[in-house]
Coordinates of C-alpha atoms in Angstrom, one line a residue:
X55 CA 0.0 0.0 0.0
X56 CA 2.8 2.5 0.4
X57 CA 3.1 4.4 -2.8
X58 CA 6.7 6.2 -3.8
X59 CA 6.7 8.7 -6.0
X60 CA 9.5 10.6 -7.0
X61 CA 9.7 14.0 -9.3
X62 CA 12.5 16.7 -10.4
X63 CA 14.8 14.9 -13.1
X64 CA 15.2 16.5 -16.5
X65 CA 18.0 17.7 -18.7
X66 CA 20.9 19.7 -17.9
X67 CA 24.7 20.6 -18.8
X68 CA 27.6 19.5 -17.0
X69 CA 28.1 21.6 -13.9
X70 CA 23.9 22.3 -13.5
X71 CA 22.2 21.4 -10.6
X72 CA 18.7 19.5 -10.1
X73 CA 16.6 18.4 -7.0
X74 CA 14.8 15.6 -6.9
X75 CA 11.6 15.4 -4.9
X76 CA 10.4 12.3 -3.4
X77 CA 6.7 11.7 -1.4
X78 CA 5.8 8.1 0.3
X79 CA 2.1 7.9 1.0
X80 CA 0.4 5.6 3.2
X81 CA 3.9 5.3 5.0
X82 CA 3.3 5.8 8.2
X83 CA 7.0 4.1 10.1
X84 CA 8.4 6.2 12.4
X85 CA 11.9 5.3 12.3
X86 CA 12.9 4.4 8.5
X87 CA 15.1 4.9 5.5
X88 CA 14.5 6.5 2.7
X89 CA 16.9 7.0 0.1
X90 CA 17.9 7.6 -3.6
X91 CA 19.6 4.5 -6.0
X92 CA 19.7 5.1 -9.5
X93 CA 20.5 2.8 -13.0
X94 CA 22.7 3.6 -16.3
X95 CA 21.9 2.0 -19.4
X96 CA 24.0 -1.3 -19.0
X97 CA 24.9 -1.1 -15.1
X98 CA 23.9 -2.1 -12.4
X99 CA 21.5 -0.9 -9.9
X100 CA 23.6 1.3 -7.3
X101 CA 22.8 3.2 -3.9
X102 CA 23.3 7.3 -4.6
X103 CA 22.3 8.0 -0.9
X104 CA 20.0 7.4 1.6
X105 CA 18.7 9.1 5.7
X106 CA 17.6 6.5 8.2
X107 CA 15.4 8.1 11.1
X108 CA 15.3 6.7 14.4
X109 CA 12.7 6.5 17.4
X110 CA 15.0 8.8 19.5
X111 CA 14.7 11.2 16.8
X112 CA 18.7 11.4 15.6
X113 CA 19.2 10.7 11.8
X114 CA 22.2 9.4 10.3
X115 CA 23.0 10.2 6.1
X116 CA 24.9 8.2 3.3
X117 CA 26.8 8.9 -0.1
X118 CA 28.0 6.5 -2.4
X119 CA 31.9 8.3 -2.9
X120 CA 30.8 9.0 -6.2
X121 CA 28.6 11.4 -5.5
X122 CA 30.2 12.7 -1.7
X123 CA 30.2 16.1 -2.1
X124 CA 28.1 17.5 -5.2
X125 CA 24.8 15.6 -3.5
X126 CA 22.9 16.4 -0.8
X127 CA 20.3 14.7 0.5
X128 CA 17.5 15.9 2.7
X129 CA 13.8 14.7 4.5
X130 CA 11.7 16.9 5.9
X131 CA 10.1 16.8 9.5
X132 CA 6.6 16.9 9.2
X133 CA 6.3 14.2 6.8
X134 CA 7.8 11.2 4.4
X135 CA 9.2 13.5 1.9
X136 CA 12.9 13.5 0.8
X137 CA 14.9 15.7 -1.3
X138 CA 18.4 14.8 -3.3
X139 CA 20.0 18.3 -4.3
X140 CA 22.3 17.8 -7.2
X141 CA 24.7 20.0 -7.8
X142 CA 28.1 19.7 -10.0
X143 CA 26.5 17.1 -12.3
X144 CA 28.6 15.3 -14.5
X145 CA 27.6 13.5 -17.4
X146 CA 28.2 9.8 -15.0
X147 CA 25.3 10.8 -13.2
X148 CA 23.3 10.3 -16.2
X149 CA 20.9 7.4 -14.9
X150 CA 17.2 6.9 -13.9
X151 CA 16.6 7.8 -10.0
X152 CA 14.6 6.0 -8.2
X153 CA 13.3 6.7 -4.7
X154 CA 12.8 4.0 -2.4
X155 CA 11.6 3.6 1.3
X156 CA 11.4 1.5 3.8
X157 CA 10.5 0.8 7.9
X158 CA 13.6 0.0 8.9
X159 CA 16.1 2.6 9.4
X160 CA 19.0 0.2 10.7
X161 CA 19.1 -1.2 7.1
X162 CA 19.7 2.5 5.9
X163 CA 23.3 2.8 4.1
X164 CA 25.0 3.2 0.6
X165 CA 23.7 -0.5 -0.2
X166 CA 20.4 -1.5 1.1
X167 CA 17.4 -3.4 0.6
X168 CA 13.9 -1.4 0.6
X169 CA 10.9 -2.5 0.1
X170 CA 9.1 0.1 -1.4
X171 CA 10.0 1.9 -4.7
X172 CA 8.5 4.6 -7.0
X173 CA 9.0 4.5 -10.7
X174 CA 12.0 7.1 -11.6
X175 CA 13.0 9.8 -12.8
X176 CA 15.5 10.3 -15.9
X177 CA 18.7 12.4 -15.3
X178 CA 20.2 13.5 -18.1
X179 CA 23.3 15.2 -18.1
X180 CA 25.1 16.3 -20.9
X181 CA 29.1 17.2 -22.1

C-alpha cells in the first residue's frame, strides 16, 4: 500500500544542478530509510544515498563516494518527503533515480534493501 513517487529529473549541462523530490504515502514508520539509487543503461542498480530516522529522533545520512560532495540529500520533519540536491552534475550521473523507502532505518546505508520503490526519474546530463 505504500506508494513512492518521486519527481525533479530532466536535462541539464555538466556543472547544472537538479533536485529531486520524493513523497511516500500511506507510510506511516516512524523510524525508516529513505533514500535515492539510480540505473545507467548497462549497469547495475547502485545506492546514490539514503537518511535513516530513528525512534529517539537522531538521523544518520549516506553517499556513495561518487557522488560525496556535489549531493545532498535531505527529508523533511513533518512528513515522508525526501529531497536529493544535485549540484556539479557530471555527465556519469546520467541514470534513472529512483526513490525508495522503507521501515527499517538500521538497514539505511549506501547499499540497502527497501521495500518500497517509486518508478523514476530520468537524469540527463550532458558534455
Amino acid at each position: 500500500q505504500v506508494q513512492v513517487a518521486e519527481s525533479g529529473g530532466g536535462s541539464v549541462q555538466a556543472g547544472g544542478s537538479l533536485r529531486l523530490s520524493c513523497a511516500a504515502s500511506q507510510f506511516t514508520a516512524r523510524a525508516n530509510c529513505m533514500g535515492w539509487f539510480r540505473q545507467a543503461p548497462g549497469k547495475e542498480r547502485e545506492g546514490v544515498a539514503s537518511i535513516g530516522t530513528f525512534y529517539e529522533g537522531n538521523s544518520a545520512t549516506y553517499y556513495a563516494n561518487s557522488v560525496q560532495g556535489r549531493f545532498t540529500i535531505s527529508r523533511e520533519s513533518t512528513n515522508n518527503t525526501i529531497y536529493l540536491q544535485m549540484n556539479n552534475l557530471k555527465p556519469e550521473d546520467t541514470a534513472m533515480y529512483y526513490c525508495a523507502a522503507d521501515s527499517n532505518p538500521w538497514i539505511c546505508g549506501v547499499t540497502w534493501g527497501p521495500n518500497s520503490w517509486g518508478r523514476g526519474t530520468q537524469v540527463t546530463v550532458s558534455a
